[in-house]
Coordinates of C-alpha atoms in Angstrom, one line a residue:
M83 CA -116.9 2.6 40.3
K84 CA -116.0 5.9 41.9
E85 CA -119.6 7.1 41.6
I86 CA -121.0 3.9 43.3
N87 CA -118.2 3.7 45.9
P88 CA -118.9 0.1 46.9
A89 CA -117.7 -1.4 50.1
A90 CA -115.8 -4.0 48.0
T91 CA -115.6 -5.3 44.5
V92 CA -115.9 -9.0 43.8
F93 CA -114.1 -10.7 40.8
L94 CA -114.6 -14.3 39.8
G95 CA -112.1 -16.3 37.9
D96 CA -109.3 -15.4 35.5
T97 CA -110.9 -13.9 32.4
N98 CA -110.2 -10.5 30.9
T99 CA -112.7 -8.9 33.2
T100 CA -110.6 -9.5 36.2
I101 CA -108.2 -6.8 35.1
G102 CA -111.0 -4.4 36.2
A103 CA -109.5 -5.0 39.6
L104 CA -106.8 -2.5 38.7
A105 CA -109.4 0.3 38.6
A106 CA -110.7 -0.8 42.1
A107 CA -107.1 -0.8 43.4
Q108 CA -106.5 2.7 42.1
L109 CA -109.6 3.9 44.0
N110 CA -108.5 2.0 47.2
I111 CA -111.7 -0.1 47.0
P112 CA -111.2 -3.6 48.7
I113 CA -110.9 -6.4 46.1
I114 CA -112.3 -9.9 46.6
H115 CA -111.1 -12.6 44.3
I116 CA -113.1 -15.8 44.1
E117 CA -111.1 -18.7 42.5
G118 CA -107.8 -17.4 43.6
C119 CA -104.4 -19.0 43.9
W120 CA -104.9 -21.2 40.8
R121 CA -101.7 -21.8 38.9
S122 CA -101.0 -23.9 35.8
Y123 CA -97.5 -22.4 35.4
D124 CA -98.1 -22.2 31.6
W125 CA -97.2 -18.5 31.0
R126 CA -98.6 -18.7 27.4
M127 CA -102.0 -18.5 28.9
P128 CA -103.6 -15.0 29.3
E129 CA -105.5 -16.5 32.3
E130 CA -102.3 -17.3 34.1
K131 CA -101.2 -13.7 33.9
Y132 CA -104.6 -12.3 34.9
R133 CA -105.0 -14.5 38.0
T134 CA -101.5 -13.8 39.2
I135 CA -102.1 -10.0 38.9
I136 CA -105.4 -10.0 40.7
D137 CA -104.3 -12.3 43.5
H138 CA -101.5 -9.9 44.3
I139 CA -103.8 -6.9 44.6
S140 CA -106.7 -8.7 46.4
D141 CA -107.6 -8.0 50.0
V142 CA -109.5 -11.3 50.3
I143 CA -108.9 -14.4 48.3
Y144 CA -111.3 -17.4 48.2
T145 CA -109.5 -20.5 46.9
Y146 CA -110.8 -24.1 46.6
E147 CA -108.1 -26.3 48.0
D148 CA -105.4 -26.0 50.7
E149 CA -103.0 -27.1 48.0
Y150 CA -103.8 -23.9 46.1
K151 CA -103.5 -21.8 49.2
Q152 CA -100.0 -23.0 49.7
K153 CA -99.1 -21.9 46.1
G154 CA -100.3 -18.4 46.9
I155 CA -98.3 -18.3 50.2
A156 CA -95.2 -19.5 48.3
E157 CA -95.6 -16.3 46.1
G158 CA -95.7 -14.1 49.2
L159 CA -99.5 -13.7 49.6
N160 CA -100.7 -13.2 53.1
P161 CA -102.2 -16.5 54.5
K162 CA -104.6 -14.5 56.7
N163 CA -106.3 -13.2 53.5
I164 CA -106.8 -16.6 51.8
V165 CA -109.9 -18.6 52.7
V166 CA -110.3 -22.3 51.5
T167 CA -113.9 -23.0 50.6
K168 CA -113.9 -26.0 48.1
N169 CA -115.3 -25.7 44.6
P170 CA -118.6 -24.0 43.9
T171 CA -118.9 -25.8 40.6
V172 CA -120.3 -28.7 42.7
D173 CA -123.0 -26.3 44.1
I174 CA -123.9 -25.2 40.5
L175 CA -124.4 -28.7 39.3
E176 CA -126.4 -29.6 42.4
R177 CA -128.7 -26.6 41.6
F178 CA -128.9 -26.8 37.8
Y179 CA -128.4 -30.5 37.0
F180 CA -128.9 -33.0 39.9
S181 CA -131.9 -31.2 41.3
Q182 CA -133.4 -30.8 37.8
K183 CA -132.2 -34.1 36.3
E184 CA -135.8 -35.4 35.7
K185 CA -136.7 -32.2 33.8
L186 CA -133.5 -32.3 31.7
E187 CA -134.0 -36.0 30.9
K188 CA -137.4 -35.3 29.5
K189 CA -135.8 -32.9 27.0
A190 CA -133.2 -35.5 25.9
T191 CA -135.6 -37.1 23.4
K192 CA -134.8 -38.9 20.1
Q193 CA -135.8 -35.6 18.4
F194 CA -133.2 -33.7 20.4
F195 CA -130.4 -35.8 19.1
K196 CA -131.8 -36.2 15.6
K197 CA -132.1 -32.4 15.2
R198 CA -128.3 -32.2 16.0
G199 CA -127.3 -35.0 13.7
I200 CA -126.0 -37.2 16.5
Q201 CA -127.1 -40.4 18.2
D202 CA -127.7 -40.7 21.9
K203 CA -124.7 -42.2 23.7
D204 CA -122.8 -42.5 20.4
Y205 CA -120.8 -39.2 20.2
F206 CA -118.2 -37.2 21.9
V207 CA -118.9 -33.6 22.8
M208 CA -116.0 -31.2 22.4
T209 CA -115.0 -27.6 23.2
C210 CA -111.7 -25.9 22.2
H211 CA -111.1 -22.2 22.9
R212 CA -107.7 -21.7 24.6
R213 CA -105.3 -19.4 22.7
E214 CA -102.4 -21.6 23.2
N215 CA -104.4 -24.4 21.5
V216 CA -106.2 -22.6 18.6
H217 CA -103.6 -19.8 17.9
I218 CA -100.7 -22.2 17.6
R219 CA -101.1 -24.0 14.4
K220 CA -99.1 -27.1 15.3
S221 CA -101.2 -27.6 18.5
F222 CA -104.5 -27.1 16.7
Q223 CA -103.5 -29.6 14.0
A224 CA -102.6 -32.1 16.7
I225 CA -106.1 -31.6 18.2
L226 CA -107.8 -32.1 14.9
K227 CA -105.7 -35.3 14.3
L228 CA -106.9 -36.6 17.7
V229 CA -110.5 -35.8 16.6
A230 CA -110.1 -37.4 13.2
N231 CA -109.1 -40.7 15.0
A232 CA -112.1 -40.6 17.3
P233 CA -114.3 -43.8 17.0
C234 CA -117.5 -41.7 16.6
T235 CA -118.9 -38.3 15.7
V236 CA -117.5 -35.4 17.6
Y237 CA -120.0 -32.7 18.3
F238 CA -118.3 -29.4 18.5
P239 CA -120.0 -26.2 19.8
A240 CA -117.2 -23.9 18.8
S241 CA -116.5 -20.4 20.3
Y242 CA -116.8 -17.6 17.8
R243 CA -113.0 -16.9 18.1
T244 CA -112.2 -20.5 17.3
Q245 CA -114.6 -20.4 14.3
K246 CA -112.9 -17.2 13.1
I247 CA -109.5 -18.8 13.2
I248 CA -110.7 -21.9 11.3
K249 CA -112.2 -19.7 8.6
S250 CA -109.3 -17.2 8.4
Q251 CA -106.6 -19.9 8.2
N252 CA -108.8 -22.1 5.9
I253 CA -108.3 -25.1 8.2
K254 CA -109.9 -28.3 7.0
L255 CA -111.9 -30.1 9.6
P256 CA -112.1 -33.9 10.0
K257 CA -115.2 -35.5 8.4
N258 CA -116.4 -36.8 11.8
L259 CA -116.3 -33.3 13.4
L260 CA -119.7 -31.6 13.5
M261 CA -119.0 -27.9 14.3
V262 CA -122.0 -25.8 15.5
P263 CA -122.3 -22.4 17.2
P264 CA -122.0 -22.1 21.0
V265 CA -124.9 -23.6 23.0
G266 CA -126.5 -22.7 26.3
Y267 CA -125.7 -24.3 29.7
E268 CA -128.8 -26.5 29.9
E269 CA -128.2 -27.9 26.4
M270 CA -124.6 -28.5 27.2
L271 CA -125.5 -30.4 30.3
I272 CA -127.7 -32.7 28.3
L273 CA -125.0 -33.1 25.6
M274 CA -122.4 -34.0 28.2
T275 CA -124.4 -36.5 30.2
H276 CA -125.6 -38.3 27.1
S277 CA -122.1 -38.4 25.4
K278 CA -119.6 -41.2 25.4
A279 CA -117.0 -38.7 26.6
V280 CA -116.0 -35.0 26.7
I281 CA -113.0 -33.6 24.8
T282 CA -112.1 -30.2 26.1
D283 CA -109.5 -27.6 27.0
S284 CA -112.0 -25.9 29.3
G285 CA -111.1 -26.0 33.0
T286 CA -114.7 -25.7 34.1
L287 CA -115.9 -28.4 31.7
S288 CA -113.3 -30.8 32.9
E289 CA -114.4 -30.2 36.4
E290 CA -118.1 -30.7 35.5
S291 CA -117.2 -34.0 33.6
C292 CA -115.4 -35.2 36.7
I293 CA -118.4 -34.4 38.9
L294 CA -121.0 -35.8 36.5
N295 CA -118.9 -39.0 36.1
V296 CA -118.5 -38.5 32.3
P297 CA -115.1 -39.6 30.9
C298 CA -113.0 -36.7 29.7
I299 CA -110.0 -36.0 27.5
N300 CA -108.3 -32.8 28.8
M301 CA -106.4 -31.0 26.1
R302 CA -103.9 -29.1 28.2
K303 CA -100.2 -29.0 28.7
S304 CA -100.7 -28.3 32.4
T305 CA -103.6 -27.7 34.7
E306 CA -104.6 -25.6 37.7
R307 CA -107.0 -28.4 38.6
P308 CA -104.9 -31.5 39.3
E309 CA -107.9 -33.0 41.3
I310 CA -109.6 -34.0 38.0
Y311 CA -106.7 -36.5 37.4
D312 CA -106.7 -37.6 41.0
A313 CA -110.3 -38.8 40.6
G314 CA -109.3 -41.1 37.7
G315 CA -111.9 -40.0 35.2
T316 CA -109.7 -37.8 33.0
V317 CA -107.2 -38.6 30.2
K318 CA -104.5 -36.1 29.5
F319 CA -103.6 -35.0 26.0
D320 CA -100.9 -32.4 25.5
P321 CA -101.3 -30.7 22.1
D322 CA -97.7 -29.5 22.3
K323 CA -96.4 -33.1 22.4
P324 CA -98.6 -35.1 20.0
E325 CA -95.8 -37.6 19.5
E326 CA -96.1 -38.6 23.2
Y327 CA -99.8 -38.4 23.4
T328 CA -100.8 -40.3 20.2
P329 CA -104.5 -40.9 19.4
E330 CA -104.0 -44.6 20.0
I331 CA -102.7 -44.1 23.5
V332 CA -105.3 -41.5 24.4
Y333 CA -108.3 -43.6 23.2
K334 CA -107.0 -46.7 24.9
K335 CA -106.8 -44.8 28.2
L336 CA -110.3 -43.4 27.5
K337 CA -111.7 -46.9 26.9
K338 CA -110.1 -48.1 30.2
I339 CA -112.0 -45.5 32.3
T340 CA -115.3 -45.7 30.4
G341 CA -118.0 -47.3 32.4
K342 CA -116.2 -46.7 35.7
N343 CA -117.5 -44.8 38.6
W344 CA -115.1 -42.5 40.5
K345 CA -115.3 -40.2 43.5
H346 CA -114.2 -36.6 43.2
T347 CA -112.9 -34.4 46.0
L348 CA -113.9 -31.1 44.4
G349 CA -116.5 -30.1 46.9
D350 CA -119.6 -30.8 49.0
G351 CA -122.1 -28.4 47.5
K352 CA -121.6 -25.8 50.3
A353 CA -118.8 -23.6 48.9
S354 CA -121.0 -20.8 47.7
E355 CA -122.6 -20.6 51.1
R356 CA -119.2 -20.4 52.8
I357 CA -118.0 -17.6 50.4
A358 CA -121.2 -15.6 50.9
N359 CA -121.2 -16.0 54.7
D360 CA -117.6 -15.0 55.0
I361 CA -118.0 -11.9 52.8
I362 CA -121.1 -10.8 54.8
L363 CA -119.2 -11.3 58.1
R364 CA -116.1 -9.4 57.0
L365 CA -118.4 -6.5 55.8
R366 CA -120.2 -6.3 59.1
E367 CA -117.0 -6.5 61.1
G368 CA -115.0 -4.1 58.9
R369 CA -112.4 -6.8 57.9
L370 CA -112.4 -6.3 54.1
R371 CA -109.1 -4.4 53.9
G372 CA -106.4 -7.1 53.9
F373 CA -103.6 -4.7 52.9
L374 CA -103.7 -2.6 56.1
P375 CA -100.2 -2.4 57.7
E376 CA -101.5 -4.0 60.9
N377 CA -102.7 -7.0 58.9
N378 CA -99.4 -7.5 57.1
H379 CA -97.7 -10.8 57.6
L380 CA -94.2 -9.6 56.7
P381 CA -91.6 -7.7 58.8
I382 CA -92.6 -4.2 57.7
A383 CA -91.5 -2.2 60.7
R384 CA -88.5 -0.6 58.9
S385 CA -90.8 0.7 56.2
F386 CA -92.4 2.9 58.9
I387 CA -89.2 3.8 60.6
E388 CA -88.8 7.3 62.2
D389 CA -86.0 9.5 61.0
G390 CA -84.1 9.1 64.3
I391 CA -83.0 12.8 64.4
K392 CA -83.1 14.3 67.9
I393 CA -83.8 18.0 68.4

């Protein structure tokens, strides 16, 4: 980074890689965070820690809702440095699903599903990777019990870390759970859109299900994306409280929303353009440094006070 000396560094999301922002901060390189100000307030999540850290050292933050911006402001972030753009996941699906739907549908043949041991429109597709779900035995067992009570086969492209935990702890999987290695994005889109429902703890997958109008069971105690529930196409399952979220209740709710159409408020397909245009404009106008004293929104004058000694 020191050798390249970029005008700015851009970080997306809340994964381990965002901690690379600390290196940029030490070199006084402006930091841009896309997907900022998200909060689930579940401190068990590594992602919650990462996004909190990077937001507080970012010069410019792109967030997707004014609701999220207000959360950042409440933490003391400078409102002048936070730009609301809506969610680029909508843009991604416009590009890679809706505009290519005909091509994807041609791939969704009888052979496609037969090869995977499932029947078209008669399976759930599942992902489960969050540490608070797979590393806490009680929570993982609650998830597997939910799966065992599913009314059909559950097709499970499992992350390698999840597979490792299942193997190391000798966890017995339900008979209706078909675990396979991770799959590519195009294949996942076909699996999602031809499933009866999605079961996931993935934030992005729950968004995509909402946008694609596929019923979803969201296996999270809390979420940084409440809009998926606002739309009415997502059922909540808290693995930490299985006695309150029994399989019977969850699947009854899922049945109620199946076949319904809902409208989401996640975006309009232009978020990526807004982000790119704003970055370019800030670069051209020299407005990438949000931490300059003159840009500060707090009463900082006394930090720059003179000594007051007369000679």
